[in-house]
GROMACS .gro file of N, CA and C in nm:
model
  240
    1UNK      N    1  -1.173   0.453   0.431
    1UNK     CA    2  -1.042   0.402   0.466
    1UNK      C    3  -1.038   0.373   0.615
    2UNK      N    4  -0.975   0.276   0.653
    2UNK     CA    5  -0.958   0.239   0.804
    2UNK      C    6  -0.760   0.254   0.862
    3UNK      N    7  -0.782   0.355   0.903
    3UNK     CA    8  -0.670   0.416   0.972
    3UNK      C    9  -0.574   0.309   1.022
    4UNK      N   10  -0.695   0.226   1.108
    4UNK     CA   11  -0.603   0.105   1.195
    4UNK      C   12  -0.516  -0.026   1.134
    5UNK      N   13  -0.648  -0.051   1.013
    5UNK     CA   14  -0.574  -0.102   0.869
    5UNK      C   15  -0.458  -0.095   0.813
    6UNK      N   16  -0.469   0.048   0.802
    6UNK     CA   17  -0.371   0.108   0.720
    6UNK      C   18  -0.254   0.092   0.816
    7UNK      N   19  -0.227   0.122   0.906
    7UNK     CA   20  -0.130   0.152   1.000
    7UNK      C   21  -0.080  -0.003   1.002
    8UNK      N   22  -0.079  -0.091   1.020
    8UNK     CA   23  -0.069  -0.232   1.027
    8UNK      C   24  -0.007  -0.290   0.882
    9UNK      N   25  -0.082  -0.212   0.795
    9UNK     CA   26  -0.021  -0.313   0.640
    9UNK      C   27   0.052  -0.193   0.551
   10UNK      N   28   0.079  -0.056   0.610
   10UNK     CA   29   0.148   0.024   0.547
   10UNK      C   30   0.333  -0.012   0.495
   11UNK      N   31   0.365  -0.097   0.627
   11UNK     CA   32   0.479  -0.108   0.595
   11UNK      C   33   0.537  -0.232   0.520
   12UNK      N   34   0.426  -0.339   0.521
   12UNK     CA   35   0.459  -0.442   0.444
   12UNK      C   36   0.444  -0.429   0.240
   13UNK      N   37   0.328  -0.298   0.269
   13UNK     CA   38   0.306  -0.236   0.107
   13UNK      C   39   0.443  -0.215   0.087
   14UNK      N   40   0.520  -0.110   0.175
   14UNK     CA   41   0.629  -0.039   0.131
   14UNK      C   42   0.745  -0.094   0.078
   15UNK      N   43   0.764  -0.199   0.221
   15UNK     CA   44   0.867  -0.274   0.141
   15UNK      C   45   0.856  -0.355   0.049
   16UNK      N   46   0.747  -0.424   0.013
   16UNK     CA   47   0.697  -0.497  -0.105
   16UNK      C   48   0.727  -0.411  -0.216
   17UNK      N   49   0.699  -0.284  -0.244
   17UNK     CA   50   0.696  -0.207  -0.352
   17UNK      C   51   0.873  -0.198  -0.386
   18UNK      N   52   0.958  -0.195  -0.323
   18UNK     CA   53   1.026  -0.168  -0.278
   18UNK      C   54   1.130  -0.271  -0.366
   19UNK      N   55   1.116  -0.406  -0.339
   19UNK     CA   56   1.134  -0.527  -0.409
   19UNK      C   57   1.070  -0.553  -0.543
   20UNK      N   58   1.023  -0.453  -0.544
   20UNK     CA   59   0.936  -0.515  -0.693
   20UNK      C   60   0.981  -0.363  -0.752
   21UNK      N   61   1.134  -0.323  -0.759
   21UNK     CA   62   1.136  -0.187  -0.831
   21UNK      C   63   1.054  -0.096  -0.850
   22UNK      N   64   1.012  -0.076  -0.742
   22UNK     CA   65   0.933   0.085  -0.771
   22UNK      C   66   0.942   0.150  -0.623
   23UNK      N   67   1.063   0.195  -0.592
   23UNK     CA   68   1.120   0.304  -0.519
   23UNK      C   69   1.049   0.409  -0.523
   24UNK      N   70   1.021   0.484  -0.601
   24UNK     CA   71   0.927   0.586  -0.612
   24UNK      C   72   0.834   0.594  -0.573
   25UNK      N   73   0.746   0.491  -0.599
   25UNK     CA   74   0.579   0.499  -0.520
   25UNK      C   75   0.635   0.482  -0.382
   26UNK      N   76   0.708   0.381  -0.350
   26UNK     CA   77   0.727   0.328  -0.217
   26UNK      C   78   0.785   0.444  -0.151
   27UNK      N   79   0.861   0.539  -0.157
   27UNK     CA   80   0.885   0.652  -0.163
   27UNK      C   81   0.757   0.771  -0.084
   28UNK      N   82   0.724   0.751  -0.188
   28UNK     CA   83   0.566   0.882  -0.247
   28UNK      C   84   0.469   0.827  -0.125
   29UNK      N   85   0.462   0.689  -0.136
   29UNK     CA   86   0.351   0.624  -0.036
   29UNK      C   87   0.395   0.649   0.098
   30UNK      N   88   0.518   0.653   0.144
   30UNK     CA   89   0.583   0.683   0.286
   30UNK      C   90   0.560   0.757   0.351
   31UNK      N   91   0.557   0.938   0.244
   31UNK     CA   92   0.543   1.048   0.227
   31UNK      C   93   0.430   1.047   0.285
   32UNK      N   94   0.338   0.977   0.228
   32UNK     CA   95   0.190   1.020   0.193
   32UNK      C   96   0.115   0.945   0.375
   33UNK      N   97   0.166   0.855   0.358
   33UNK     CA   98   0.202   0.825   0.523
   33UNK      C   99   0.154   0.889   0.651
   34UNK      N  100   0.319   0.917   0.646
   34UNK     CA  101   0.355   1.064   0.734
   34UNK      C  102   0.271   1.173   0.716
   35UNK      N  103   0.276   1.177   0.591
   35UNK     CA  104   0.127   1.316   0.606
   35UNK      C  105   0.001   1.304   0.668
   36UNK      N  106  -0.082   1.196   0.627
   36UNK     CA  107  -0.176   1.146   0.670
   36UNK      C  108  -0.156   1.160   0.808
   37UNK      N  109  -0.098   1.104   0.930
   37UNK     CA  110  -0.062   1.101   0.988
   37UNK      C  111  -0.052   1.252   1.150
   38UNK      N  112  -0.032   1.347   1.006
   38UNK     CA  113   0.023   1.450   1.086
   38UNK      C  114  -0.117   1.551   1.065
   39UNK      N  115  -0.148   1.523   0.960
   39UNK     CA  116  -0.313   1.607   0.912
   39UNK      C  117  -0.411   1.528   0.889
   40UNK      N  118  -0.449   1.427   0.879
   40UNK     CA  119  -0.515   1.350   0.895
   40UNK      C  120  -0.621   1.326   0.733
   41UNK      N  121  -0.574   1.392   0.694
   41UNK     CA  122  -0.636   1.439   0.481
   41UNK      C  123  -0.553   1.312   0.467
   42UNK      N  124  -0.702   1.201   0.411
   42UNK     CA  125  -0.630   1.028   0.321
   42UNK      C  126  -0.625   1.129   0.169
   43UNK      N  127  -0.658   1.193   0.106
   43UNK     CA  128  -0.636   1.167  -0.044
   43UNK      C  129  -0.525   1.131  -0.108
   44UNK      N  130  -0.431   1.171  -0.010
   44UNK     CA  131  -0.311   1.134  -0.126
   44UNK      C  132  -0.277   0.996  -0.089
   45UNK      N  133  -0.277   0.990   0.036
   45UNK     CA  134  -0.243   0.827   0.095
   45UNK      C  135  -0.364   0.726  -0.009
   46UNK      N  136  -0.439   0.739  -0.003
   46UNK     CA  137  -0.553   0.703  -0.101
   46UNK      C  138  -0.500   0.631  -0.235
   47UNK      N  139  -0.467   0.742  -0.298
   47UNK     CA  140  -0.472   0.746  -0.458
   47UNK      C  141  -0.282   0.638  -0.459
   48UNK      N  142  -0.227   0.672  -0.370
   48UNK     CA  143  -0.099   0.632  -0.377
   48UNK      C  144  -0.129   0.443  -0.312
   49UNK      N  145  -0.182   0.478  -0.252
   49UNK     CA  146  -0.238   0.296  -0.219
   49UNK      C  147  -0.275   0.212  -0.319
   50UNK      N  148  -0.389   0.308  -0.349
   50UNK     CA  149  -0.471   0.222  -0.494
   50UNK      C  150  -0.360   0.203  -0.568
   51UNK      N  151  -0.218   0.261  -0.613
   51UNK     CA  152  -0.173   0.265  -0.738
   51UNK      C  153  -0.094   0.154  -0.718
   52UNK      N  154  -0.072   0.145  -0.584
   52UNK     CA  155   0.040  -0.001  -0.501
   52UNK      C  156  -0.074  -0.125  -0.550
   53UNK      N  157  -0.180  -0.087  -0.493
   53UNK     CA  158  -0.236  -0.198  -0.535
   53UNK      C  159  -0.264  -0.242  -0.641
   54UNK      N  160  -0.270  -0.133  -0.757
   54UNK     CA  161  -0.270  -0.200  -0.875
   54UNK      C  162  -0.185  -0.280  -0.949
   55UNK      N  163  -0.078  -0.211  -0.910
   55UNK     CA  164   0.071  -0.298  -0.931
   55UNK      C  165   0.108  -0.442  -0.872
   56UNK      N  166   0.034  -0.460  -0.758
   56UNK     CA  167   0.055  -0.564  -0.657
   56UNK      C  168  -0.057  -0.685  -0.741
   57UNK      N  169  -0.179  -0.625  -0.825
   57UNK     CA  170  -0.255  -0.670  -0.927
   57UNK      C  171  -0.196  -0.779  -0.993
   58UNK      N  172  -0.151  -0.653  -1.079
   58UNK     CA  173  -0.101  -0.701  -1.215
   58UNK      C  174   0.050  -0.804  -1.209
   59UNK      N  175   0.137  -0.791  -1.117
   59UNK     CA  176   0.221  -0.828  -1.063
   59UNK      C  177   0.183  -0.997  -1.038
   60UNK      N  178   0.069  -0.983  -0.967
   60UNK     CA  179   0.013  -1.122  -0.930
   60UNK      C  180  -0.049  -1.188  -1.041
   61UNK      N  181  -0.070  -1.151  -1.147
   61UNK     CA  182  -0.101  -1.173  -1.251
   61UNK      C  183   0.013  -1.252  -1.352
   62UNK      N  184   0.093  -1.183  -1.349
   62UNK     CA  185   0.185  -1.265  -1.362
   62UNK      C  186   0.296  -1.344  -1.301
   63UNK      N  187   0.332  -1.370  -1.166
   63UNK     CA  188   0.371  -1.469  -1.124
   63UNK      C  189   0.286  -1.407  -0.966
   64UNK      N  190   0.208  -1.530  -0.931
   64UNK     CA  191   0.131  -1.518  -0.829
   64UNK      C  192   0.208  -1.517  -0.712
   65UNK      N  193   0.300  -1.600  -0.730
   65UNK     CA  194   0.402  -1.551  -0.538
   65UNK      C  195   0.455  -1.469  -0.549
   66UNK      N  196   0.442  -1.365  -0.630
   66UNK     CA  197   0.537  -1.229  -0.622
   66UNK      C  198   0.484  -1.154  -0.510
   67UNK      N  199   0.364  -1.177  -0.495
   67UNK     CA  200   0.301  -1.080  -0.419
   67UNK      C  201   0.189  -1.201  -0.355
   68UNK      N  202   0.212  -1.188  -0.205
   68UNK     CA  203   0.087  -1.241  -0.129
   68UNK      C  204  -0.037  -1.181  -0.165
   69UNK      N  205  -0.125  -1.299  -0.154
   69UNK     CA  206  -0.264  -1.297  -0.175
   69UNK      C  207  -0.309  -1.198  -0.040
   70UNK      N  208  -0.229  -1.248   0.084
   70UNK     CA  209  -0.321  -1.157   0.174
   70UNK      C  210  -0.263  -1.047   0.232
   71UNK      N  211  -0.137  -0.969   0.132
   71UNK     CA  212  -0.060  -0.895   0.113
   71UNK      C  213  -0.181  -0.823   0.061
   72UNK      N  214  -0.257  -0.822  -0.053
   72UNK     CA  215  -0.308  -0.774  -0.130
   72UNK      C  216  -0.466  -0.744  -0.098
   73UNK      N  217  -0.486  -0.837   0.028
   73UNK     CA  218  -0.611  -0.837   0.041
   73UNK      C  219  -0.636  -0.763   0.134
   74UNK      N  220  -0.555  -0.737   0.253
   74UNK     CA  221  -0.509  -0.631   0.343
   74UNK      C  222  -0.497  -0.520   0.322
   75UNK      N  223  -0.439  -0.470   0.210
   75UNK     CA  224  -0.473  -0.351   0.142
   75UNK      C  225  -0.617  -0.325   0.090
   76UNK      N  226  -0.667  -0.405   0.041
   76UNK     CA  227  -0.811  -0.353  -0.038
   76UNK      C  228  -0.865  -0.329   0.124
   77UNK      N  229  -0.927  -0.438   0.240
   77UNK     CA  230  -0.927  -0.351   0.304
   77UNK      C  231  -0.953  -0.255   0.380
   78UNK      N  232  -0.793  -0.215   0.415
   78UNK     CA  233  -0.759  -0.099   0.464
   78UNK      C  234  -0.824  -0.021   0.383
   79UNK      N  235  -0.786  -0.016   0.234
   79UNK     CA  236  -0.892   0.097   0.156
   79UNK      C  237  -1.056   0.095   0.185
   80UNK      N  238  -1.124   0.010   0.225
   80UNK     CA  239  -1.262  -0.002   0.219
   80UNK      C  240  -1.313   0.088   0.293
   0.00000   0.00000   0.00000
């Protein structure tokens, strides 16, 4: 994972998630954030990314401007 990445496209995940009804992850991912952040342990920021991104997937799957291409590509990534 690349910290500097992450820090840069964290907040465009959030509010994206955010718009696309799912408060909760966007939520959870905030959380997971701030934690990261303060202890520096990605797992949860991790697993909560991937799950944005899967959604941001499948989402694009079915109507492709729901979600930027380099919305999505920014995330993978930050995960790399």
């Amino acid at each position: 994972m690349n910290s500097q990445r992450m820090e840069k496209v964290m907040t465009p995940v959030i509010e994206k998630l955010e718009k696309l009804a799912q408060p909760e992850l966007a939520a959870e991912l905030d959380w997971c954030w701030g934690s990261y952040q303060n202890d520096l342990n990605p797992s949860g920021l991790i697993a909560k990314s991937e799950a944005a991104l899967s959604i941001f997937k499948a989402t694009r799957e079915k109507n492709s401007k729901a979600v930027a291409k380099k919305l999505v590509e920014d995330l993978e990534s930050a995960l790399a």
